[in-house]
Short mmCIF file of C-alpha atoms and ligand atoms in Angstrom, two decimals:
data_model
loop_
_atom_site.label_atom_id
_atom_site.label_comp_id
_atom_site.label_asym_id
_atom_site.label_seq_id
_atom_site.Cartn_x
_atom_site.Cartn_y
_atom_site.Cartn_z
CA UNK A 1 89.12 139.39 35.65
CA UNK A 2 92.15 137.47 36.78
CA UNK A 3 92.86 136.79 40.39
CA UNK A 4 96.42 136.78 41.62
CA UNK A 5 97.81 134.57 44.32
CA UNK A 6 100.75 135.03 46.62
CA UNK A 7 102.74 132.70 48.81
CA UNK A 8 102.62 134.02 52.31
CA UNK A 9 104.83 133.03 55.20
CA UNK A 10 103.53 133.45 58.70
CA UNK A 11 105.61 133.46 61.87
CA UNK A 12 105.94 130.20 63.75
CA UNK A 13 102.94 129.80 66.04
CA UNK A 14 103.45 130.29 69.76
CA UNK A 15 102.22 126.75 70.12
CA UNK A 16 104.94 124.30 71.23
CA UNK A 17 103.08 121.61 69.26
CA UNK A 18 103.74 123.57 66.13
CA UNK A 19 107.37 124.44 66.66
CA UNK A 20 108.30 121.24 64.88
CA UNK A 21 106.37 122.44 61.86
CA UNK A 22 109.00 124.81 60.47
CA UNK A 23 107.27 127.79 58.90
CA UNK A 24 103.86 127.26 57.43
CA UNK A 25 103.54 128.16 53.81
CA UNK A 26 100.23 129.72 52.99
CA UNK A 27 98.63 130.33 49.66
CA UNK A 28 96.49 133.39 49.77
CA UNK A 29 93.90 134.21 47.16
CA UNK A 30 93.73 137.96 46.75
CA UNK A 31 90.46 139.75 46.15
CA UNK A 32 89.45 140.27 42.52
CA UNK A 33 90.55 143.50 41.00
CA UNK A 34 87.94 146.19 40.52
CA UNK A 35 85.70 147.26 43.29
CA UNK A 36 85.40 144.55 45.88
CA UNK A 37 82.50 144.98 48.24
CA UNK A 38 83.00 145.46 51.91
CA UNK A 39 80.40 144.14 54.31
CA UNK A 40 79.45 146.34 57.20
CA UNK A 41 80.73 144.93 60.47
CA UNK A 42 83.15 142.55 58.73
CA UNK A 43 86.70 143.24 57.89
CA UNK A 44 87.31 141.12 54.88
CA UNK A 45 86.98 141.98 51.24
CA UNK A 46 84.82 139.55 49.32
CA UNK A 47 85.39 138.54 45.72
CA UNK A 48 82.52 139.11 43.26
CA UNK A 49 82.12 135.37 42.73
CA UNK A 50 81.88 134.72 46.42
CA UNK A 51 79.55 137.67 46.87
CA UNK A 52 77.28 136.21 44.20
CA UNK A 53 77.22 132.83 45.92
CA UNK A 54 76.49 134.57 49.23
CA UNK A 55 73.59 136.48 47.76
CA UNK A 56 71.98 133.22 46.69
CA UNK A 57 71.86 132.01 50.33
CA UNK A 58 69.02 132.69 52.78
CA UNK A 59 70.12 135.26 55.35
CA UNK A 60 69.05 136.63 58.72
CA UNK A 61 70.26 139.41 60.98
CA UNK A 62 73.64 138.41 62.42
CA UNK A 63 74.62 138.52 66.07
CA UNK A 64 78.00 140.15 65.67
CA UNK A 65 78.14 140.82 61.95
CA UNK A 66 75.43 142.21 59.76
CA UNK A 67 74.16 138.87 58.45
CA UNK A 68 74.22 135.16 59.11
CA UNK A 69 73.84 132.99 56.01
CA UNK A 70 72.33 129.52 55.77
CA UNK A 71 75.23 127.55 54.30
CA UNK A 72 75.13 123.74 53.98
CA UNK A 73 72.17 123.78 56.36
CA UNK A 74 73.74 125.82 59.17
CA UNK A 75 73.98 129.54 59.98
CA UNK A 76 77.33 131.09 59.42
CA UNK A 77 79.11 134.39 58.77
CA UNK A 78 80.51 135.10 55.32
CA UNK A 79 84.09 135.02 56.52
CA UNK A 80 83.58 131.62 58.12
CA UNK A 81 81.97 130.28 54.95
CA UNK A 82 85.07 131.19 52.96
CA UNK A 83 87.31 129.45 55.49
CA UNK A 84 85.10 126.36 55.68
CA UNK A 85 85.02 126.03 51.89
CA UNK A 86 88.81 126.24 51.85
CA UNK A 87 89.10 123.68 54.66
CA UNK A 88 86.72 121.29 52.89
CA UNK A 89 88.70 121.60 49.68
CA UNK A 90 92.23 121.36 51.03
CA UNK A 91 92.38 119.55 54.37
CA UNK A 92 93.71 115.98 54.24
CA UNK A 93 93.16 113.93 57.38
CA UNK A 94 95.83 111.60 58.73
CA UNK A 95 95.41 108.51 60.84
CA UNK A 96 95.40 109.52 64.55
CA UNK A 97 94.27 113.10 63.92
CA UNK A 98 92.15 114.43 66.75
CA UNK A 99 89.35 116.91 66.04
CA UNK A 100 87.64 118.73 68.90
CA UNK A 101 84.14 119.82 67.93
CA UNK A 102 81.67 122.11 69.69
CA UNK A 103 78.99 124.63 69.00
CA UNK A 104 80.32 127.99 70.28
CA UNK A 105 80.17 128.64 74.04
CA UNK A 106 79.93 124.99 75.02
CA UNK A 107 83.33 124.88 76.70
CA UNK A 108 85.60 124.70 73.66
CA UNK A 109 88.45 126.46 75.45
CA UNK A 110 88.22 123.99 78.33
CA UNK A 111 88.14 120.96 76.02
CA UNK A 112 91.20 122.26 74.17
CA UNK A 113 93.10 122.72 77.44
CA UNK A 114 92.18 119.24 78.70
CA UNK A 115 92.92 117.41 75.45
CA UNK A 116 96.22 119.21 74.89
CA UNK A 117 97.33 118.43 78.44
CA UNK A 118 96.29 114.77 78.26
CA UNK A 119 97.99 114.18 74.90
CA UNK A 120 101.20 116.00 75.83
CA UNK A 121 101.53 114.85 79.44
CA UNK A 122 104.75 112.92 78.84
CA UNK A 123 106.36 115.97 77.29
CA UNK A 124 104.90 118.48 79.75
CA UNK A 125 104.32 116.87 83.12
CA UNK A 126 101.18 118.38 84.64
CA UNK A 127 102.26 117.34 88.15
CA UNK A 128 105.72 118.85 88.35
CA UNK A 129 105.61 121.59 85.72
CA UNK A 130 104.20 124.34 87.87
CA UNK A 131 105.84 127.14 85.93
CA UNK A 132 106.76 125.86 82.48
CA UNK A 133 103.64 124.14 81.21
CA UNK A 134 102.55 125.66 77.86
CA UNK A 135 99.07 126.31 79.23
CA UNK A 136 100.53 128.79 81.67
CA UNK A 137 101.84 130.99 78.87
CA UNK A 138 99.52 130.21 75.95
CA UNK A 139 95.77 130.36 75.61
CA UNK A 140 94.26 126.94 74.71
CA UNK A 141 93.25 128.38 71.31
CA UNK A 142 96.96 128.85 70.52
CA UNK A 143 97.66 125.24 71.39
CA UNK A 144 94.80 123.67 69.42
CA UNK A 145 93.93 125.80 66.38
CA UNK A 146 90.53 126.10 64.76
CA UNK A 147 90.24 125.12 61.11
CA UNK A 148 87.88 127.98 60.34
CA UNK A 149 89.24 130.78 62.52
CA UNK A 150 92.94 130.12 62.23
CA UNK A 151 94.30 127.57 59.79
CA UNK A 152 92.06 128.21 56.79
CA UNK A 153 91.03 131.77 57.64
CA UNK A 154 91.62 134.61 55.16
CA UNK A 155 92.15 132.29 52.21
CA UNK A 156 95.17 130.65 53.75
CA UNK A 157 96.02 127.07 52.90
CA UNK A 158 98.52 125.82 55.43
CA UNK A 159 100.87 122.90 55.03
CA UNK A 160 99.97 120.78 58.04
CA UNK A 161 101.77 117.63 56.93
CA UNK A 162 104.78 118.17 59.19
CA UNK A 163 102.89 118.51 62.44
CA UNK A 164 103.65 116.02 65.17
CA UNK A 165 101.17 113.17 65.55
CA UNK A 166 98.52 113.20 66.84
CA UNK A 167 97.70 116.44 65.07
CA UNK A 168 95.03 118.16 67.11
CA UNK A 169 92.55 120.61 65.60
CA UNK A 170 89.23 122.17 66.49
CA UNK A 171 86.07 123.16 64.69
CA UNK A 172 82.54 124.44 65.18
CA UNK A 173 81.41 122.93 61.86
CA UNK A 174 78.43 120.52 62.16
CA UNK A 175 79.17 116.85 61.61
CA UNK A 176 77.49 116.74 58.21
CA UNK A 177 79.93 119.32 56.87
CA UNK A 178 82.95 117.77 58.57
CA UNK A 179 82.53 114.08 57.83
CA UNK A 180 84.03 113.98 54.33
CA UNK A 181 87.19 115.66 55.63
CA UNK A 182 87.86 113.10 58.37
CA UNK A 183 87.33 109.85 56.54
CA UNK A 184 90.82 108.49 57.17
CA UNK A 185 90.57 105.49 59.55
CA UNK A 186 91.79 106.30 63.03
CA UNK A 187 90.71 109.95 63.05
CA UNK A 188 89.02 110.71 66.37
CA UNK A 189 86.45 113.36 67.13
CA UNK A 190 85.64 114.61 70.62
CA UNK A 191 82.39 116.56 70.87
CA UNK A 192 81.63 118.65 73.93
CA UNK A 193 77.97 119.50 74.41
CA UNK A 194 76.48 121.98 76.88
CA UNK A 195 72.84 122.45 77.81
CA UNK A 196 71.15 124.92 75.44
CA UNK A 197 70.03 127.22 78.27
CA UNK A 198 73.55 128.05 79.47
CA UNK A 199 74.95 127.96 75.95
CA UNK A 200 72.49 130.66 74.94
CA UNK A 201 73.30 132.92 77.91
CA UNK A 202 77.03 132.43 77.38
CA UNK A 203 76.68 133.25 73.65
CA UNK A 204 74.62 136.35 74.35
CA UNK A 205 77.19 137.75 76.78
CA UNK A 206 80.14 136.86 74.60
CA UNK A 207 78.77 138.23 71.37
CA UNK A 208 77.78 141.53 72.90
CA UNK A 209 81.30 141.80 74.34
CA UNK A 210 83.14 141.16 71.11
CA UNK A 211 80.83 142.36 68.34
CA UNK A 212 81.82 145.08 65.94
CA UNK A 213 80.68 148.59 66.79
CA UNK A 214 79.03 148.76 63.38
CA UNK A 215 76.47 146.22 64.55
CA UNK A 216 73.85 147.18 67.12
CA UNK A 217 73.76 145.16 70.35
CA UNK A 218 71.48 142.12 70.44
CA UNK A 219 68.94 142.40 73.25
CA UNK A 220 68.29 139.32 75.36
CA UNK A 221 64.77 139.04 73.91
CA UNK A 222 65.92 139.36 70.32
CA UNK A 223 68.84 136.97 70.81
CA UNK A 224 66.58 134.46 72.51
CA UNK A 225 64.10 134.55 69.66
CA UNK A 226 66.88 134.06 67.09
CA UNK A 227 68.33 131.20 69.14
CA UNK A 228 64.95 129.45 69.40
CA UNK A 229 64.53 129.80 65.64
CA UNK A 230 67.91 128.15 65.21
CA UNK A 231 69.61 131.35 64.02
CA UNK A 232 72.94 131.32 65.84
CA UNK A 233 76.43 130.69 64.51
CA UNK A 234 76.70 127.02 63.44
CA UNK A 235 73.09 126.41 64.55
CA UNK A 236 70.36 125.36 64.79
CA UNK A 237 71.83 124.10 68.05
CA UNK A 238 69.66 120.98 68.04
CA UNK A 239 70.92 119.89 64.64
CA UNK A 240 74.52 120.49 65.67
CA UNK A 241 74.11 118.40 68.82
CA UNK A 242 72.10 115.66 67.14
CA UNK A 243 74.59 115.29 64.29
CA UNK A 244 77.45 114.45 66.65
CA UNK A 245 75.21 112.57 69.10
CA UNK A 246 73.95 110.17 66.44
CA UNK A 247 77.42 109.66 65.07
CA UNK A 248 78.77 108.92 68.55
CA UNK A 249 76.13 106.18 68.89
CA UNK A 250 76.86 104.82 65.42
CA UNK A 251 80.67 104.88 65.66
CA UNK A 252 81.68 105.22 69.32
CA UNK A 253 85.29 104.41 68.46
CA UNK A 254 85.38 107.51 66.22
CA UNK A 255 83.24 110.07 68.07
CA UNK A 256 83.28 110.61 71.82
CA UNK A 257 80.36 112.66 73.11
CA UNK A 258 81.01 114.56 76.37
CA UNK A 259 78.82 116.96 78.33
CA UNK A 260 79.96 120.18 79.99
CA UNK A 261 77.78 119.51 83.04
CA UNK A 262 79.32 116.03 83.51
CA UNK A 263 82.81 117.51 83.39
CA UNK A 264 81.84 120.02 86.06
CA UNK A 265 80.41 117.27 88.23
CA UNK A 266 83.02 114.59 87.83
CA UNK A 267 86.10 115.73 85.98
CA UNK A 268 88.31 112.80 86.86
CA UNK A 269 86.16 110.02 85.41
CA UNK A 270 85.56 112.11 82.29
CA UNK A 271 89.29 112.71 81.94
CA UNK A 272 89.88 108.98 82.12
CA UNK A 273 87.22 108.44 79.48
CA UNK A 274 88.87 111.06 77.28
CA UNK A 275 92.37 109.62 77.69
CA UNK A 276 91.19 106.06 76.94
CA UNK A 277 89.28 107.22 73.88
CA UNK A 278 92.37 109.01 72.60
CA UNK A 279 94.37 105.80 73.00
CA UNK A 280 96.51 107.10 75.88
CA UNK A 281 94.81 105.76 79.03
CA UNK A 282 96.22 106.72 82.41
CA UNK A 283 98.31 104.02 84.00
CA UNK A 284 97.80 102.99 87.61
CA UNK A 285 101.13 104.59 88.40
CA UNK A 286 99.99 107.88 86.88
CA UNK A 287 96.78 107.78 88.84
CA UNK A 288 98.69 107.19 92.06
CA UNK A 289 101.04 110.04 91.24
CA UNK A 290 98.03 112.36 90.94
CA UNK A 291 98.32 113.04 87.20
CA UNK A 292 94.55 113.01 86.62
CA UNK A 293 93.95 115.37 89.49
CA UNK A 294 96.75 117.70 88.36
CA UNK A 295 95.30 117.94 84.84
CA UNK A 296 91.90 118.77 86.27
CA UNK A 297 93.45 121.53 88.44
CA UNK A 298 95.65 122.93 85.70
CA UNK A 299 92.70 123.25 83.30
CA UNK A 300 90.20 124.50 85.84
CA UNK A 301 88.25 127.67 85.18
CA UNK A 302 89.76 129.37 88.23
CA UNK A 303 93.32 128.55 87.20
CA UNK A 304 93.01 129.50 83.54
CA UNK A 305 91.06 132.69 84.18
CA UNK A 306 93.73 134.15 86.45
CA UNK A 307 96.65 133.63 84.04
CA UNK A 308 98.10 136.77 82.50
CA UNK A 309 97.84 135.35 78.96
CA UNK A 310 94.12 134.87 79.47
CA UNK A 311 93.60 138.35 80.83
CA UNK A 312 95.42 140.46 78.30
CA UNK A 313 96.08 138.77 74.93
CA UNK A 314 94.13 137.95 71.78
CA UNK A 315 94.54 134.39 70.52
CA UNK A 316 91.91 134.62 67.79
CA UNK A 317 91.83 137.77 65.71
CA UNK A 318 89.52 140.37 67.26
CA UNK A 319 88.62 138.16 70.24
CA UNK A 320 90.11 139.13 73.57
CA UNK A 321 91.00 136.09 75.63
CA UNK A 322 89.49 137.55 78.78
CA UNK A 323 85.98 137.21 77.33
CA UNK A 324 86.49 133.44 77.04
CA UNK A 325 86.34 133.07 80.82
CA UNK A 326 83.14 134.50 82.27
CA UNK A 327 81.51 132.42 85.05
CA UNK A 328 82.02 128.81 84.03
CA UNK A 329 78.95 127.61 85.92
CA UNK A 330 75.99 125.34 85.32
CA UNK A 331 72.51 126.96 85.45
CA UNK A 332 73.52 130.61 85.24
CA UNK A 333 70.58 130.91 82.79
CA UNK A 334 68.26 131.04 85.80
CA UNK A 335 69.51 134.58 86.43
CA UNK A 336 68.46 135.74 82.95
CA UNK A 337 65.55 133.85 81.41
CA UNK A 338 61.96 134.64 82.39
CA UNK A 339 59.63 131.68 83.17
CA UNK A 340 57.89 131.98 79.75
CA UNK A 341 61.30 132.01 78.01
CA UNK A 342 62.41 128.96 80.00
CA UNK A 343 59.18 127.20 79.05
CA UNK A 344 59.64 128.02 75.39
CA UNK A 345 63.18 126.68 75.31
CA UNK A 346 62.24 123.64 77.33
CA UNK A 347 59.42 122.80 74.91
CA UNK A 348 61.79 123.30 71.98
CA UNK A 349 64.39 120.97 73.49
CA UNK A 350 61.68 118.34 74.09
CA UNK A 351 60.39 118.74 70.57
CA UNK A 352 63.76 118.65 68.79
CA UNK A 353 65.75 116.27 70.97
CA UNK A 354 63.01 114.15 72.57
CA UNK A 355 63.36 110.51 71.66
CA UNK A 356 67.01 110.88 70.63
CA UNK A 357 68.32 109.79 74.03
CA UNK A 358 70.23 113.07 74.35
CA UNK A 359 69.35 114.69 77.66
CA UNK A 360 70.81 117.48 79.81
CA UNK A 361 71.01 118.54 83.41
CA UNK A 362 70.42 122.26 83.56
CA UNK A 363 68.82 123.10 86.85
P1 A3P B 411 80.09 131.13 80.62
O1 A3P B 411 79.89 132.26 79.66
O2 A3P B 411 78.80 130.48 81.00
O3 A3P B 411 80.90 131.51 81.81
P2 A3P B 411 83.80 128.39 74.70
O4 A3P B 411 85.13 128.01 75.25
O5 A3P B 411 83.17 127.33 73.85
O6 A3P B 411 83.84 129.72 74.08
O7 A3P B 411 82.81 128.46 75.95
C1 A3P B 411 82.92 129.49 76.88
C2 A3P B 411 82.22 129.09 78.15
O8 A3P B 411 83.03 128.11 78.83
C3 A3P B 411 82.08 130.26 79.10
O9 A3P B 411 80.91 129.99 79.87
C4 A3P B 411 83.35 130.14 79.92
O10 A3P B 411 83.32 130.83 81.13
C5 A3P B 411 83.41 128.62 80.10
N1 A3P B 411 84.77 128.13 80.40
C6 A3P B 411 85.95 128.54 79.89
N2 A3P B 411 86.96 127.86 80.43
C7 A3P B 411 86.42 126.99 81.32
C8 A3P B 411 86.97 126.02 82.21
N3 A3P B 411 88.26 125.82 82.29
N4 A3P B 411 86.10 125.32 82.96
C9 A3P B 411 84.77 125.51 82.88
N5 A3P B 411 84.18 126.43 82.07
C10 A3P B 411 85.01 127.16 81.29
#
């Protein structure tokens, strides 16, 4: 059976960062001829070869698709596996690339907004641009694209070589599956970590809001059990966190490890840390002008949530932007988890992360 391939042109992204990148040329592998299988709750058509590979992987009930598969040691949907394989095969890192990494629901959208604004502050002044800053008209996911949900999704292989430096991307892929793709000296990774209690509650809300109707809702009890067994997209969460944590200790010039709770408590010092790590520290003059404060305000939960683009559009296929902004608080888990559930998760965190030096504030 021969597969055919087509060159596909996509419209220029809404992202001002990408306007310089003419039109992206994508190579799309079409499904094999014959009778491709369709997975319930997923839109894509899988090739027989890929289906065979998938069937060799351990699987569990999925949260928003029928199954999650254990791929390269982490749990993932079939569609994401295809995109990650394509990314691993085709992506070439450049010096100065910036990769934002998170496990879902750890504040990815926030980190994208902050990093984009810090890196582009000379082009788009966060102090004076009250109406024309890109963040006011674009969701952060349009400004910093995911490898696996955008750039390499659906078999696409984009030409990213013309993007302005520093190219800024995002991923949920664990460090072990990312490291070979970012070997170029000078590539920087920023990891944002959130306490597992709030990450679980945020994931549970989000997934039940966006899941396909073909998949039954995940109850809090069932979701909690899956989460504690490590079965969550890109999990187990402890391995995801530890992978980046250990790398940040080993190569602090390459991996910056931030915490959601620290950002909530003291945004300005964390913004300074971020800017210095990215090689664009704030000058004294900028600090006096209020640049740091303006970035913090522009990217705040309250500001982003109220923007029209974040109320009504979809920046990632099938995901409505409005679901990305729920409460944005620390310790909301207290309103959901029973004392025995909290004890179970607490014991798990102690067991898996104890001794690593990675700790959280979550109540
Ligand atoms: P909650 O569900 O607890 O409210 P991600 O961006 O990785 O999908 O994470 C989503 C979580 O980050 C949600 O948490 C969301 O409300 C919160 N969030 C989004 N934007 C934020 C911001 N600017 N500041 C703080 N939290 C934000």
